[in-house]
mmCIF file as gemmi writes it, N, C-alpha and C atoms, coordinates in Angstrom:
data_model
loop_
_atom_site.group_PDB
_atom_site.id
_atom_site.type_symbol
_atom_site.label_atom_id
_atom_site.label_alt_id
_atom_site.label_comp_id
_atom_site.label_asym_id
_atom_site.label_entity_id
_atom_site.label_seq_id
_atom_site.pdbx_PDB_ins_code
_atom_site.Cartn_x
_atom_site.Cartn_y
_atom_site.Cartn_z
_atom_site.occupancy
_atom_site.B_iso_or_equiv
_atom_site.pdbx_formal_charge
_atom_site.auth_seq_id
_atom_site.auth_asym_id
_atom_site.pdbx_PDB_model_num
ATOM 1 N N . MET Axp A 1 ? 129.62 23.989 -47.469 1 0 ? 1 A 1
ATOM 2 C CA . MET Axp A 1 ? 130.821 24.05 -46.655 1 0 ? 1 A 1
ATOM 3 C C . MET Axp A 1 ? 131.55 22.713 -46.647 1 0 ? 1 A 1
ATOM 4 N N . THR Axp A 2 ? 130.771 21.63 -46.617 1 0 ? 2 A 1
ATOM 5 C CA . THR Axp A 2 ? 131.366 20.302 -46.608 1 0 ? 2 A 1
ATOM 6 C C . THR Axp A 2 ? 132.163 20.054 -47.884 1 0 ? 2 A 1
ATOM 7 N N . SER Axp A 3 ? 131.653 20.507 -48.997 1 0 ? 3 A 1
ATOM 8 C CA . SER Axp A 3 ? 132.35 20.316 -50.272 1 0 ? 3 A 1
ATOM 9 C C . SER Axp A 3 ? 133.691 21.027 -50.28 1 0 ? 3 A 1
ATOM 10 N N . LEU Axp A 4 ? 133.737 22.234 -49.743 1 0 ? 4 A 1
ATOM 11 C CA . LEU Axp A 4 ? 134.999 22.975 -49.697 1 0 ? 4 A 1
ATOM 12 C C . LEU Axp A 4 ? 136.026 22.283 -48.814 1 0 ? 4 A 1
ATOM 13 N N . LEU Axp A 5 ? 135.565 21.748 -47.69 1 0 ? 5 A 1
ATOM 14 C CA . LEU Axp A 5 ? 136.49 21.041 -46.807 1 0 ? 5 A 1
ATOM 15 C C . LEU Axp A 5 ? 136.996 19.761 -47.447 1 0 ? 5 A 1
ATOM 16 N N . MET Axp A 6 ? 136.159 19.069 -48.197 1 0 ? 6 A 1
ATOM 17 C CA . MET Axp A 6 ? 136.593 17.859 -48.888 1 0 ? 6 A 1
ATOM 18 C C . MET Axp A 6 ? 137.601 18.187 -49.99 1 0 ? 6 A 1
ATOM 19 N N . ILE Axp A 7 ? 137.383 19.287 -50.698 1 0 ? 7 A 1
ATOM 20 C CA . ILE Axp A 7 ? 138.333 19.72 -51.722 1 0 ? 7 A 1
ATOM 21 C C . ILE Axp A 7 ? 139.67 20.084 -51.078 1 0 ? 7 A 1
ATOM 22 N N . LEU Axp A 8 ? 139.619 20.763 -49.94 1 0 ? 8 A 1
ATOM 23 C CA . LEU Axp A 8 ? 140.838 21.122 -49.228 1 0 ? 8 A 1
ATOM 24 C C . LEU Axp A 8 ? 141.582 19.878 -48.733 1 0 ? 8 A 1
ATOM 25 N N . LEU Axp A 9 ? 140.836 18.88 -48.267 1 0 ? 9 A 1
ATOM 26 C CA . LEU Axp A 9 ? 141.459 17.622 -47.852 1 0 ? 9 A 1
ATOM 27 C C . LEU Axp A 9 ? 142.131 16.924 -49.031 1 0 ? 9 A 1
ATOM 28 N N . SER Axp A 10 ? 141.498 16.962 -50.186 1 0 ? 10 A 1
ATOM 29 C CA . SER Axp A 10 ? 142.092 16.37 -51.381 1 0 ? 10 A 1
ATOM 30 C C . SER Axp A 10 ? 143.38 17.094 -51.775 1 0 ? 10 A 1
ATOM 31 N N . ALA Axp A 11 ? 143.381 18.409 -51.676 1 0 ? 11 A 1
ATOM 32 C CA . ALA Axp A 11 ? 144.584 19.187 -51.988 1 0 ? 11 A 1
ATOM 33 C C . ALA Axp A 11 ? 145.703 18.867 -51.006 1 0 ? 11 A 1
ATOM 34 N N . ILE Axp A 12 ? 145.372 18.697 -49.735 1 0 ? 12 A 1
ATOM 35 C CA . ILE Axp A 12 ? 146.379 18.336 -48.732 1 0 ? 12 A 1
ATOM 36 C C . ILE Axp A 12 ? 146.953 16.961 -49.033 1 0 ? 12 A 1
ATOM 37 N N . ASN Axp A 13 ? 146.103 16.028 -49.45 1 0 ? 13 A 1
ATOM 38 C CA . ASN Axp A 13 ? 146.587 14.694 -49.802 1 0 ? 13 A 1
ATOM 39 C C . ASN Axp A 13 ? 147.516 14.727 -51.008 1 0 ? 13 A 1
ATOM 40 N N . ILE Axp A 14 ? 147.215 15.573 -51.979 1 0 ? 14 A 1
ATOM 41 C CA . ILE Axp A 14 ? 148.085 15.694 -53.15 1 0 ? 14 A 1
ATOM 42 C C . ILE Axp A 14 ? 149.437 16.251 -52.744 1 0 ? 14 A 1
ATOM 43 N N . VAL Axp A 15 ? 149.45 17.292 -51.923 1 0 ? 15 A 1
ATOM 44 C CA . VAL Axp A 15 ? 150.716 17.868 -51.453 1 0 ? 15 A 1
ATOM 45 C C . VAL Axp A 15 ? 151.494 16.833 -50.647 1 0 ? 15 A 1
ATOM 46 N N . TRP Axp A 16 ? 150.785 16.04 -49.825 1 0 ? 16 A 1
ATOM 47 C CA . TRP Axp A 16 ? 151.411 14.982 -49.021 1 0 ? 16 A 1
ATOM 48 C C . TRP Axp A 16 ? 152.19 14.025 -49.934 1 0 ? 16 A 1
ATOM 49 N N . TRP Axp A 17 ? 151.561 13.566 -51.015 1 0 ? 17 A 1
ATOM 50 C CA . TRP Axp A 17 ? 152.212 12.606 -51.905 1 0 ? 17 A 1
ATOM 51 C C . TRP Axp A 17 ? 153.333 13.257 -52.718 1 0 ? 17 A 1
ATOM 52 N N . ILE Axp A 18 ? 153.204 14.535 -53.037 1 0 ? 18 A 1
ATOM 53 C CA . ILE Axp A 18 ? 154.285 15.232 -53.736 1 0 ? 18 A 1
ATOM 54 C C . ILE Axp A 18 ? 155.515 15.315 -52.841 1 0 ? 18 A 1
ATOM 55 N N . VAL Axp A 19 ? 155.323 15.604 -51.558 1 0 ? 19 A 1
ATOM 56 C CA . VAL Axp A 19 ? 156.45 15.668 -50.62 1 0 ? 19 A 1
ATOM 57 C C . VAL Axp A 19 ? 157.079 14.291 -50.463 1 0 ? 19 A 1
ATOM 58 N N . ILE Axp A 20 ? 156.265 13.243 -50.383 1 0 ? 20 A 1
ATOM 59 C CA . ILE Axp A 20 ? 156.815 11.882 -50.288 1 0 ? 20 A 1
ATOM 60 C C . ILE Axp A 20 ? 157.631 11.555 -51.536 1 0 ? 20 A 1
ATOM 61 N N . ALA Axp A 21 ? 157.126 11.895 -52.707 1 0 ? 21 A 1
ATOM 62 C CA . ALA Axp A 21 ? 157.873 11.647 -53.942 1 0 ? 21 A 1
ATOM 63 C C . ALA Axp A 21 ? 159.194 12.415 -53.942 1 0 ? 21 A 1
ATOM 64 N N . HIS Axp A 22 ? 159.193 13.638 -53.447 1 0 ? 22 A 1
ATOM 65 C CA . HIS Axp A 22 ? 160.417 14.438 -53.4 1 0 ? 22 A 1
ATOM 66 C C . HIS Axp A 22 ? 161.438 13.835 -52.443 1 0 ? 22 A 1
ATOM 67 N N . VAL Axp A 23 ? 160.985 13.383 -51.284 1 0 ? 23 A 1
ATOM 68 C CA . VAL Axp A 23 ? 161.897 12.791 -50.302 1 0 ? 23 A 1
ATOM 69 C C . VAL Axp A 23 ? 162.491 11.491 -50.843 1 0 ? 23 A 1
ATOM 70 N N . VAL Axp A 24 ? 161.655 10.637 -51.421 1 0 ? 24 A 1
ATOM 71 C CA . VAL Axp A 24 ? 162.145 9.363 -51.957 1 0 ? 24 A 1
ATOM 72 C C . VAL Axp A 24 ? 163.102 9.607 -53.112 1 0 ? 24 A 1
ATOM 73 N N . MET Axp A 25 ? 162.762 10.544 -53.968 1 0 ? 25 A 1
ATOM 74 C CA . MET Axp A 25 ? 163.647 10.828 -55.098 1 0 ? 25 A 1
ATOM 75 C C . MET Axp A 25 ? 164.975 11.416 -54.634 1 0 ? 25 A 1
ATOM 76 N N . SER Axp A 26 ? 164.967 12.223 -53.58 1 0 ? 26 A 1
ATOM 77 C CA . SER Axp A 26 ? 166.235 12.757 -53.07 1 0 ? 26 A 1
ATOM 78 C C . SER Axp A 26 ? 167.108 11.636 -52.512 1 0 ? 26 A 1
ATOM 79 N N . TRP Axp A 27 ? 166.492 10.64 -51.873 1 0 ? 27 A 1
ATOM 80 C CA . TRP Axp A 27 ? 167.277 9.491 -51.402 1 0 ? 27 A 1
ATOM 81 C C . TRP Axp A 27 ? 167.844 8.705 -52.58 1 0 ? 27 A 1
ATOM 82 N N . LEU Axp A 28 ? 167.043 8.495 -53.614 1 0 ? 28 A 1
ATOM 83 C CA . LEU Axp A 28 ? 167.513 7.75 -54.78 1 0 ? 28 A 1
ATOM 84 C C . LEU Axp A 28 ? 168.656 8.478 -55.481 1 0 ? 28 A 1
ATOM 85 N N . ILE Axp A 29 ? 168.586 9.782 -55.534 1 0 ? 29 A 1
ATOM 86 C CA . ILE Axp A 29 ? 169.675 10.552 -56.141 1 0 ? 29 A 1
ATOM 87 C C . ILE Axp A 29 ? 170.91 10.512 -55.259 1 0 ? 29 A 1
ATOM 88 N N . THR Axp A 30 ? 170.732 10.628 -53.955 1 0 ? 30 A 1
ATOM 89 C CA . THR Axp A 30 ? 171.873 10.618 -53.035 1 0 ? 30 A 1
ATOM 90 C C . THR Axp A 30 ? 172.625 9.303 -53.087 1 0 ? 30 A 1
ATOM 91 N N . PHE Axp A 31 ? 171.907 8.193 -53.172 1 0 ? 31 A 1
ATOM 92 C CA . PHE Axp A 31 ? 172.545 6.88 -53.185 1 0 ? 31 A 1
ATOM 93 C C . PHE Axp A 31 ? 172.826 6.366 -54.592 1 0 ? 31 A 1
ATOM 94 N N . ASN Axp A 32 ? 172.776 7.261 -55.578 1 0 ? 32 A 1
ATOM 95 C CA . ASN Axp A 32 ? 173.107 6.96 -56.969 1 0 ? 32 A 1
ATOM 96 C C . ASN Axp A 32 ? 172.287 5.826 -57.559 1 0 ? 32 A 1
ATOM 97 N N . VAL Axp A 33 ? 171.039 5.732 -57.185 1 0 ? 33 A 1
ATOM 98 C CA . VAL Axp A 33 ? 170.148 4.753 -57.801 1 0 ? 33 A 1
ATOM 99 C C . VAL Axp A 33 ? 169.61 5.318 -59.112 1 0 ? 33 A 1
ATOM 100 N N . VAL Axp A 34 ? 169.298 6.599 -59.117 1 0 ? 34 A 1
ATOM 101 C CA . VAL Axp A 34 ? 168.913 7.287 -60.35 1 0 ? 34 A 1
ATOM 102 C C . VAL Axp A 34 ? 169.937 8.375 -60.628 1 0 ? 34 A 1
ATOM 103 N N . ASN Axp A 35 ? 170.032 8.739 -61.888 1 0 ? 35 A 1
ATOM 104 C CA . ASN Axp A 35 ? 171.05 9.681 -62.32 1 0 ? 35 A 1
ATOM 105 C C . ASN Axp A 35 ? 170.374 10.935 -62.864 1 0 ? 35 A 1
ATOM 106 N N . LEU Axp A 36 ? 170.82 12.089 -62.407 1 0 ? 36 A 1
ATOM 107 C CA . LEU Axp A 36 ? 170.257 13.349 -62.887 1 0 ? 36 A 1
ATOM 108 C C . LEU Axp A 36 ? 170.679 13.679 -64.311 1 0 ? 36 A 1
ATOM 109 N N . GLN Axp A 37 ? 171.586 12.903 -64.891 1 0 ? 37 A 1
ATOM 110 C CA . GLN Axp A 37 ? 171.976 13.131 -66.283 1 0 ? 37 A 1
ATOM 111 C C . GLN Axp A 37 ? 170.902 12.661 -67.258 1 0 ? 37 A 1
ATOM 112 N N . GLN Axp A 38 ? 169.985 11.83 -66.791 1 0 ? 38 A 1
ATOM 113 C CA . GLN Axp A 38 ? 168.873 11.388 -67.636 1 0 ? 38 A 1
ATOM 114 C C . GLN Axp A 38 ? 167.839 12.511 -67.7 1 0 ? 38 A 1
ATOM 115 N N . PRO Axp A 39 ? 167.395 12.867 -68.893 1 0 ? 39 A 1
ATOM 116 C CA . PRO Axp A 39 ? 166.494 14.024 -69.029 1 0 ? 39 A 1
ATOM 117 C C . PRO Axp A 39 ? 165.164 13.863 -68.278 1 0 ? 39 A 1
ATOM 118 N N . PHE Axp A 40 ? 164.572 12.672 -68.316 1 0 ? 40 A 1
ATOM 119 C CA . PHE Axp A 40 ? 163.291 12.467 -67.643 1 0 ? 40 A 1
ATOM 120 C C . PHE Axp A 40 ? 163.424 12.615 -66.134 1 0 ? 40 A 1
ATOM 121 N N . VAL Axp A 41 ? 164.477 12.051 -65.574 1 0 ? 41 A 1
ATOM 122 C CA . VAL Axp A 41 ? 164.716 12.147 -64.129 1 0 ? 41 A 1
ATOM 123 C C . VAL Axp A 41 ? 164.98 13.597 -63.747 1 0 ? 41 A 1
ATOM 124 N N . TYR Axp A 42 ? 165.763 14.295 -64.564 1 0 ? 42 A 1
ATOM 125 C CA . TYR Axp A 42 ? 166.056 15.695 -64.28 1 0 ? 42 A 1
ATOM 126 C C . TYR Axp A 42 ? 164.794 16.557 -64.332 1 0 ? 42 A 1
ATOM 127 N N . GLN Axp A 43 ? 163.906 16.3 -65.287 1 0 ? 43 A 1
ATOM 128 C CA . GLN Axp A 43 ? 162.674 17.081 -65.39 1 0 ? 43 A 1
ATOM 129 C C . GLN Axp A 43 ? 161.776 16.865 -64.175 1 0 ? 43 A 1
ATOM 130 N N . ILE Axp A 44 ? 161.658 15.615 -63.733 1 0 ? 44 A 1
ATOM 131 C CA . ILE Axp A 44 ? 160.849 15.339 -62.546 1 0 ? 44 A 1
ATOM 132 C C . ILE Axp A 44 ? 161.464 16.017 -61.329 1 0 ? 44 A 1
ATOM 133 N N . TRP Axp A 45 ? 162.779 15.878 -61.165 1 0 ? 45 A 1
ATOM 134 C CA . TRP Axp A 45 ? 163.461 16.447 -60.008 1 0 ? 45 A 1
ATOM 135 C C . TRP Axp A 45 ? 163.355 17.968 -59.989 1 0 ? 45 A 1
ATOM 136 N N . SER Axp A 46 ? 163.563 18.612 -61.138 1 0 ? 46 A 1
ATOM 137 C CA . SER Axp A 46 ? 163.492 20.075 -61.148 1 0 ? 46 A 1
ATOM 138 C C . SER Axp A 46 ? 162.051 20.544 -60.945 1 0 ? 46 A 1
ATOM 139 N N . GLY Axp A 47 ? 161.069 19.799 -61.448 1 0 ? 47 A 1
ATOM 140 C CA . GLY Axp A 47 ? 159.677 20.163 -61.219 1 0 ? 47 A 1
ATOM 141 C C . GLY Axp A 47 ? 159.297 20.063 -59.748 1 0 ? 47 A 1
ATOM 142 N N . LEU Axp A 48 ? 159.723 18.976 -59.095 1 0 ? 48 A 1
ATOM 143 C CA . LEU Axp A 48 ? 159.45 18.827 -57.668 1 0 ? 48 A 1
ATOM 144 C C . LEU Axp A 48 ? 160.154 19.911 -56.863 1 0 ? 48 A 1
ATOM 145 N N . ASN Axp A 49 ? 161.386 20.238 -57.24 1 0 ? 49 A 1
ATOM 146 C CA . ASN Axp A 49 ? 162.114 21.301 -56.545 1 0 ? 49 A 1
ATOM 147 C C . ASN Axp A 49 ? 161.423 22.649 -56.707 1 0 ? 49 A 1
ATOM 148 N N . ARG Axp A 50 ? 160.954 22.934 -57.93 1 0 ? 50 A 1
ATOM 149 C CA . ARG Axp A 50 ? 160.267 24.209 -58.146 1 0 ? 50 A 1
ATOM 150 C C . ARG Axp A 50 ? 158.959 24.303 -57.369 1 0 ? 50 A 1
ATOM 151 N N . LEU Axp A 51 ? 158.305 23.17 -57.154 1 0 ? 51 A 1
ATOM 152 C CA . LEU Axp A 51 ? 157.076 23.172 -56.362 1 0 ? 51 A 1
ATOM 153 C C . LEU Axp A 51 ? 157.342 23.343 -54.871 1 0 ? 51 A 1
ATOM 154 N N . LEU Axp A 52 ? 158.367 22.663 -54.357 1 0 ? 52 A 1
ATOM 155 C CA . LEU Axp A 52 ? 158.532 22.562 -52.914 1 0 ? 52 A 1
ATOM 156 C C . LEU Axp A 52 ? 159.577 23.493 -52.307 1 0 ? 52 A 1
ATOM 157 N N . GLU Axp A 53 ? 160.526 23.954 -53.069 1 0 ? 53 A 1
ATOM 158 C CA . GLU Axp A 53 ? 161.577 24.801 -52.492 1 0 ? 53 A 1
ATOM 159 C C . GLU Axp A 53 ? 161.055 26.099 -51.892 1 0 ? 53 A 1
ATOM 160 N N . PRO Axp A 54 ? 160.054 26.78 -52.469 1 0 ? 54 A 1
ATOM 161 C CA . PRO Axp A 54 ? 159.542 27.981 -51.787 1 0 ? 54 A 1
ATOM 162 C C . PRO Axp A 54 ? 158.968 27.671 -50.4 1 0 ? 54 A 1
ATOM 163 N N . ILE Axp A 55 ? 158.328 26.531 -50.266 1 0 ? 55 A 1
ATOM 164 C CA . ILE Axp A 55 ? 157.791 26.14 -48.962 1 0 ? 55 A 1
ATOM 165 C C . ILE Axp A 55 ? 158.923 25.759 -48.02 1 0 ? 55 A 1
ATOM 166 N N . TYR Axp A 56 ? 159.871 24.978 -48.535 1 0 ? 56 A 1
ATOM 167 C CA . TYR Axp A 56 ? 160.999 24.535 -47.71 1 0 ? 56 A 1
ATOM 168 C C . TYR Axp A 56 ? 161.84 25.71 -47.213 1 0 ? 56 A 1
ATOM 169 N N . THR Axp A 57 ? 162.06 26.721 -48.058 1 0 ? 57 A 1
ATOM 170 C CA . THR Axp A 57 ? 162.903 27.839 -47.626 1 0 ? 57 A 1
ATOM 171 C C . THR Axp A 57 ? 162.244 28.631 -46.505 1 0 ? 57 A 1
ATOM 172 N N . ARG Axp A 58 ? 160.928 28.766 -46.55 1 0 ? 58 A 1
ATOM 173 C CA . ARG Axp A 58 ? 160.235 29.459 -45.447 1 0 ? 58 A 1
ATOM 174 C C . ARG Axp A 58 ? 160.333 28.666 -44.156 1 0 ? 58 A 1
ATOM 175 N N . ILE Axp A 59 ? 160.254 27.338 -44.262 1 0 ? 59 A 1
ATOM 176 C CA . ILE Axp A 59 ? 160.383 26.5 -43.069 1 0 ? 59 A 1
ATOM 177 C C . ILE Axp A 59 ? 161.823 26.533 -42.553 1 0 ? 59 A 1
ATOM 178 N N . ARG Axp A 60 ? 162.789 26.492 -43.467 1 0 ? 60 A 1
ATOM 179 C CA . ARG Axp A 60 ? 164.21 26.504 -43.062 1 0 ? 60 A 1
ATOM 180 C C . ARG Axp A 60 ? 164.602 27.803 -42.378 1 0 ? 60 A 1
ATOM 181 N N . ASN Axp A 61 ? 163.915 28.896 -42.68 1 0 ? 61 A 1
ATOM 182 C CA . ASN Axp A 61 ? 164.226 30.163 -42.024 1 0 ? 61 A 1
ATOM 183 C C . ASN Axp A 61 ? 163.957 30.104 -40.529 1 0 ? 61 A 1
ATOM 184 N N . PHE Axp A 62 ? 162.995 29.267 -40.112 1 0 ? 62 A 1
ATOM 185 C CA . PHE Axp A 62 ? 162.656 29.155 -38.699 1 0 ? 62 A 1
ATOM 186 C C . PHE Axp A 62 ? 163.429 28.05 -37.985 1 0 ? 62 A 1
ATOM 187 N N . LEU Axp A 63 ? 163.977 27.099 -38.734 1 0 ? 63 A 1
ATOM 188 C CA . LEU Axp A 63 ? 164.692 25.978 -38.124 1 0 ? 63 A 1
ATOM 189 C C . LEU Axp A 63 ? 166.153 26.338 -37.886 1 0 ? 63 A 1
ATOM 190 N N . PRO Axp A 64 ? 166.753 25.783 -36.829 1 0 ? 64 A 1
ATOM 191 C CA . PRO Axp A 64 ? 168.192 26 -36.644 1 0 ? 64 A 1
ATOM 192 C C . PRO Axp A 64 ? 168.981 25.203 -37.68 1 0 ? 64 A 1
ATOM 193 N N . ASN Axp A 65 ? 170.21 25.611 -37.914 1 0 ? 65 A 1
ATOM 194 C CA . ASN Axp A 65 ? 171.073 24.923 -38.869 1 0 ? 65 A 1
ATOM 195 C C . ASN Axp A 65 ? 171.472 23.569 -38.287 1 0 ? 65 A 1
ATOM 196 N N . MET Axp A 66 ? 171.113 22.504 -38.985 1 0 ? 66 A 1
ATOM 197 C CA . MET Axp A 66 ? 171.397 21.152 -38.515 1 0 ? 66 A 1
ATOM 198 C C . MET Axp A 66 ? 172.511 20.505 -39.321 1 0 ? 66 A 1
ATOM 199 N N . GLY Axp A 67 ? 173.29 21.28 -40.027 1 0 ? 67 A 1
ATOM 200 C CA . GLY Axp A 67 ? 174.357 20.712 -40.841 1 0 ? 67 A 1
ATOM 201 C C . GLY Axp A 67 ? 173.779 20.122 -42.115 1 0 ? 67 A 1
ATOM 202 N N . GLY Axp A 68 ? 174.03 18.832 -42.332 1 0 ? 68 A 1
ATOM 203 C CA . GLY Axp A 68 ? 173.542 18.166 -43.534 1 0 ? 68 A 1
ATOM 204 C C . GLY Axp A 68 ? 172.146 17.599 -43.394 1 0 ? 68 A 1
ATOM 205 N N . LEU Axp A 69 ? 171.537 17.737 -42.239 1 0 ? 69 A 1
ATOM 206 C CA . LEU Axp A 69 ? 170.212 17.17 -41.999 1 0 ? 69 A 1
ATOM 207 C C . LEU Axp A 69 ? 169.146 18.216 -42.281 1 0 ? 69 A 1
ATOM 208 N N . ASP Axp A 70 ? 168.261 17.906 -43.218 1 0 ? 70 A 1
ATOM 209 C CA . ASP Axp A 70 ? 167.189 18.831 -43.586 1 0 ? 70 A 1
ATOM 210 C C . ASP Axp A 70 ? 165.89 18.357 -42.95 1 0 ? 70 A 1
ATOM 211 N N . LEU Axp A 71 ? 165.38 19.135 -42.007 1 0 ? 71 A 1
ATOM 212 C CA . LEU Axp A 71 ? 164.146 18.777 -41.322 1 0 ? 71 A 1
ATOM 213 C C . LEU Axp A 71 ? 162.914 19.462 -41.909 1 0 ? 71 A 1
ATOM 214 N N . ALA Axp A 72 ? 163.078 20.214 -42.979 1 0 ? 72 A 1
ATOM 215 C CA . ALA Axp A 72 ? 161.952 20.931 -43.577 1 0 ? 72 A 1
ATOM 216 C C . ALA Axp A 72 ? 160.844 19.99 -44.057 1 0 ? 72 A 1
ATOM 217 N N . PRO Axp A 73 ? 161.164 18.862 -44.733 1 0 ? 73 A 1
ATOM 218 C CA . PRO Axp A 73 ? 160.067 17.964 -45.119 1 0 ? 73 A 1
ATOM 219 C C . PRO Axp A 73 ? 159.329 17.377 -43.919 1 0 ? 73 A 1
ATOM 220 N N . LEU Axp A 74 ? 160.041 17.089 -42.852 1 0 ? 74 A 1
ATOM 221 C CA . LEU Axp A 74 ? 159.402 16.55 -41.655 1 0 ? 74 A 1
ATOM 222 C C . LEU Axp A 74 ? 158.454 17.573 -41.035 1 0 ? 74 A 1
ATOM 223 N N . VAL Axp A 75 ? 158.875 18.823 -40.974 1 0 ? 75 A 1
ATOM 224 C CA . VAL Axp A 75 ? 158.02 19.885 -40.438 1 0 ? 75 A 1
ATOM 225 C C . VAL Axp A 75 ? 156.805 20.079 -41.341 1 0 ? 75 A 1
ATOM 226 N N . LEU Axp A 76 ? 157.01 19.98 -42.655 1 0 ? 76 A 1
ATOM 227 C CA . LEU Axp A 76 ? 155.889 20.111 -43.583 1 0 ? 76 A 1
ATOM 228 C C . LEU Axp A 76 ? 154.91 18.951 -43.415 1 0 ? 76 A 1
ATOM 229 N N . PHE Axp A 77 ? 155.423 17.728 -43.232 1 0 ? 77 A 1
ATOM 230 C CA . PHE Axp A 77 ? 154.542 16.583 -42.959 1 0 ? 77 A 1
ATOM 231 C C . PHE Axp A 77 ? 153.717 16.828 -41.705 1 0 ? 77 A 1
ATOM 232 N N . PHE Axp A 78 ? 154.359 17.31 -40.665 1 0 ? 78 A 1
ATOM 233 C CA . PHE Axp A 78 ? 153.656 17.577 -39.411 1 0 ? 78 A 1
ATOM 234 C C . PHE Axp A 78 ? 152.578 18.643 -39.606 1 0 ? 78 A 1
ATOM 235 N N . ALA Axp A 79 ? 152.91 19.699 -40.336 1 0 ? 79 A 1
ATOM 236 C CA . ALA Axp A 79 ? 151.947 20.777 -40.573 1 0 ? 79 A 1
ATOM 237 C C . ALA Axp A 79 ? 150.761 20.28 -41.406 1 0 ? 79 A 1
ATOM 238 N N . LEU Axp A 80 ? 151.036 19.482 -42.428 1 0 ? 80 A 1
ATOM 239 C CA . LEU Axp A 80 ? 149.952 18.94 -43.242 1 0 ? 80 A 1
ATOM 240 C C . LEU Axp A 80 ? 149.06 18.011 -42.435 1 0 ? 80 A 1
ATOM 241 N N . TYR Axp A 81 ? 149.671 17.191 -41.587 1 0 ? 81 A 1
ATOM 242 C CA . TYR Axp A 81 ? 148.9 16.271 -40.759 1 0 ? 81 A 1
ATOM 243 C C . TYR Axp A 81 ? 148.036 17.042 -39.754 1 0 ? 81 A 1
ATOM 244 N N . ALA Axp A 82 ? 148.611 18.079 -39.154 1 0 ? 82 A 1
ATOM 245 C CA . ALA Axp A 82 ? 147.842 18.899 -38.209 1 0 ? 82 A 1
ATOM 246 C C . ALA Axp A 82 ? 146.685 19.599 -38.918 1 0 ? 82 A 1
ATOM 247 N N . LEU Axp A 83 ? 146.934 20.11 -40.107 1 0 ? 83 A 1
ATOM 248 C CA . LEU Axp A 83 ? 145.884 20.762 -40.88 1 0 ? 83 A 1
ATOM 249 C C . LEU Axp A 83 ? 144.787 19.768 -41.256 1 0 ? 83 A 1
ATOM 250 N N . ARG Axp A 84 ? 145.196 18.545 -41.592 1 0 ? 84 A 1
ATOM 251 C CA . ARG Axp A 84 ? 144.221 17.505 -41.915 1 0 ? 84 A 1
ATOM 252 C C . ARG Axp A 84 ? 143.331 17.192 -40.701 1 0 ? 84 A 1
ATOM 253 N N . ILE Axp A 85 ? 143.929 17.103 -39.521 1 0 ? 85 A 1
ATOM 254 C CA . ILE Axp A 85 ? 143.156 16.838 -38.303 1 0 ? 85 A 1
ATOM 255 C C . ILE Axp A 85 ? 142.162 17.961 -38.033 1 0 ? 85 A 1
ATOM 256 N N . ILE Axp A 86 ? 142.609 19.203 -38.19 1 0 ? 86 A 1
ATOM 257 C CA . ILE Axp A 86 ? 141.725 20.349 -37.958 1 0 ? 86 A 1
ATOM 258 C C . ILE Axp A 86 ? 140.55 20.333 -38.931 1 0 ? 86 A 1
ATOM 259 N N . ILE Axp A 87 ? 140.818 20.042 -40.197 1 0 ? 87 A 1
ATOM 260 C CA . ILE Axp A 87 ? 139.752 20.032 -41.198 1 0 ? 87 A 1
ATOM 261 C C . ILE Axp A 87 ? 138.773 18.89 -40.931 1 0 ? 87 A 1
ATOM 262 N N . VAL Axp A 88 ? 139.293 17.714 -40.619 1 0 ? 88 A 1
ATOM 263 C CA . VAL Axp A 88 ? 138.408 16.563 -40.353 1 0 ? 88 A 1
ATOM 264 C C . VAL Axp A 88 ? 137.537 16.833 -39.125 1 0 ? 88 A 1
ATOM 265 N N . ASN Axp A 89 ? 138.102 17.418 -38.092 1 0 ? 89 A 1
ATOM 266 C CA . ASN Axp A 89 ? 137.311 17.738 -36.908 1 0 ? 89 A 1
ATOM 267 C C . ASN Axp A 89 ? 136.216 18.755 -37.226 1 0 ? 89 A 1
ATOM 268 N N . ASN Axp A 90 ? 136.524 19.74 -38.039 1 0 ? 90 A 1
ATOM 269 C CA . ASN Axp A 90 ? 135.518 20.713 -38.43 1 0 ? 90 A 1
ATOM 270 C C . ASN Axp A 90 ? 134.503 20.108 -39.394 1 0 ? 90 A 1
ATOM 271 N N . LEU Axp A 91 ? 134.939 19.129 -40.184 1 0 ? 91 A 1
ATOM 272 C CA . LEU Axp A 91 ? 134.035 18.468 -41.103 1 0 ? 91 A 1
ATOM 273 C C . LEU Axp A 91 ? 132.978 17.681 -40.341 1 0 ? 91 A 1
ATOM 274 N N . TYR Axp A 92 ? 133.388 16.989 -39.29 1 0 ? 92 A 1
ATOM 275 C CA . TYR Axp A 92 ? 132.435 16.235 -38.489 1 0 ? 92 A 1
ATOM 276 C C . TYR Axp A 92 ? 131.565 17.153 -37.631 1 0 ? 92 A 1
ATOM 277 N N . ALA Axp A 93 ? 132.041 18.338 -37.329 1 0 ? 93 A 1
ATOM 278 C CA . ALA Axp A 93 ? 131.257 19.278 -36.531 1 0 ? 93 A 1
ATOM 279 C C . ALA Axp A 93 ? 130.101 19.868 -37.322 1 0 ? 93 A 1
ATOM 280 N N . THR Axp A 94 ? 130.197 19.821 -38.661 1 0 ? 94 A 1
ATOM 281 C CA . THR Axp A 94 ? 129.13 20.39 -39.477 1 0 ? 94 A 1
ATOM 282 C C . THR Axp A 94 ? 127.919 19.477 -39.582 1 0 ? 94 A 1
ATOM 283 N N . TYR Axp A 95 ? 128.07 18.218 -39.235 1 0 ? 95 A 1
ATOM 284 C CA . TYR Axp A 95 ? 126.929 17.277 -39.308 1 0 ? 95 A 1
ATOM 285 C C . TYR Axp A 95 ? 126.049 17.378 -38.12 1 0 ? 95 A 1
């Protein structure tokens, strides 16, 4: 059981860093630091979008319309952090 919880924690950490990369890259694109006309940047951006947009759209369905402010990554961070706390607490309970 401990091994499964550790694997799940590792998966949560990977998703955490993917969301951070997506948020940082969206800021870089918004402020014209990187250009989507470059093929490598476009491939990374479209890959991150394909990974995260299904999750973001489900979260956005529950959030009110905030105009240009997207709170979906923040809600996802909160959910991942809460899930991490639950897993760690259950991990220590098994000892």
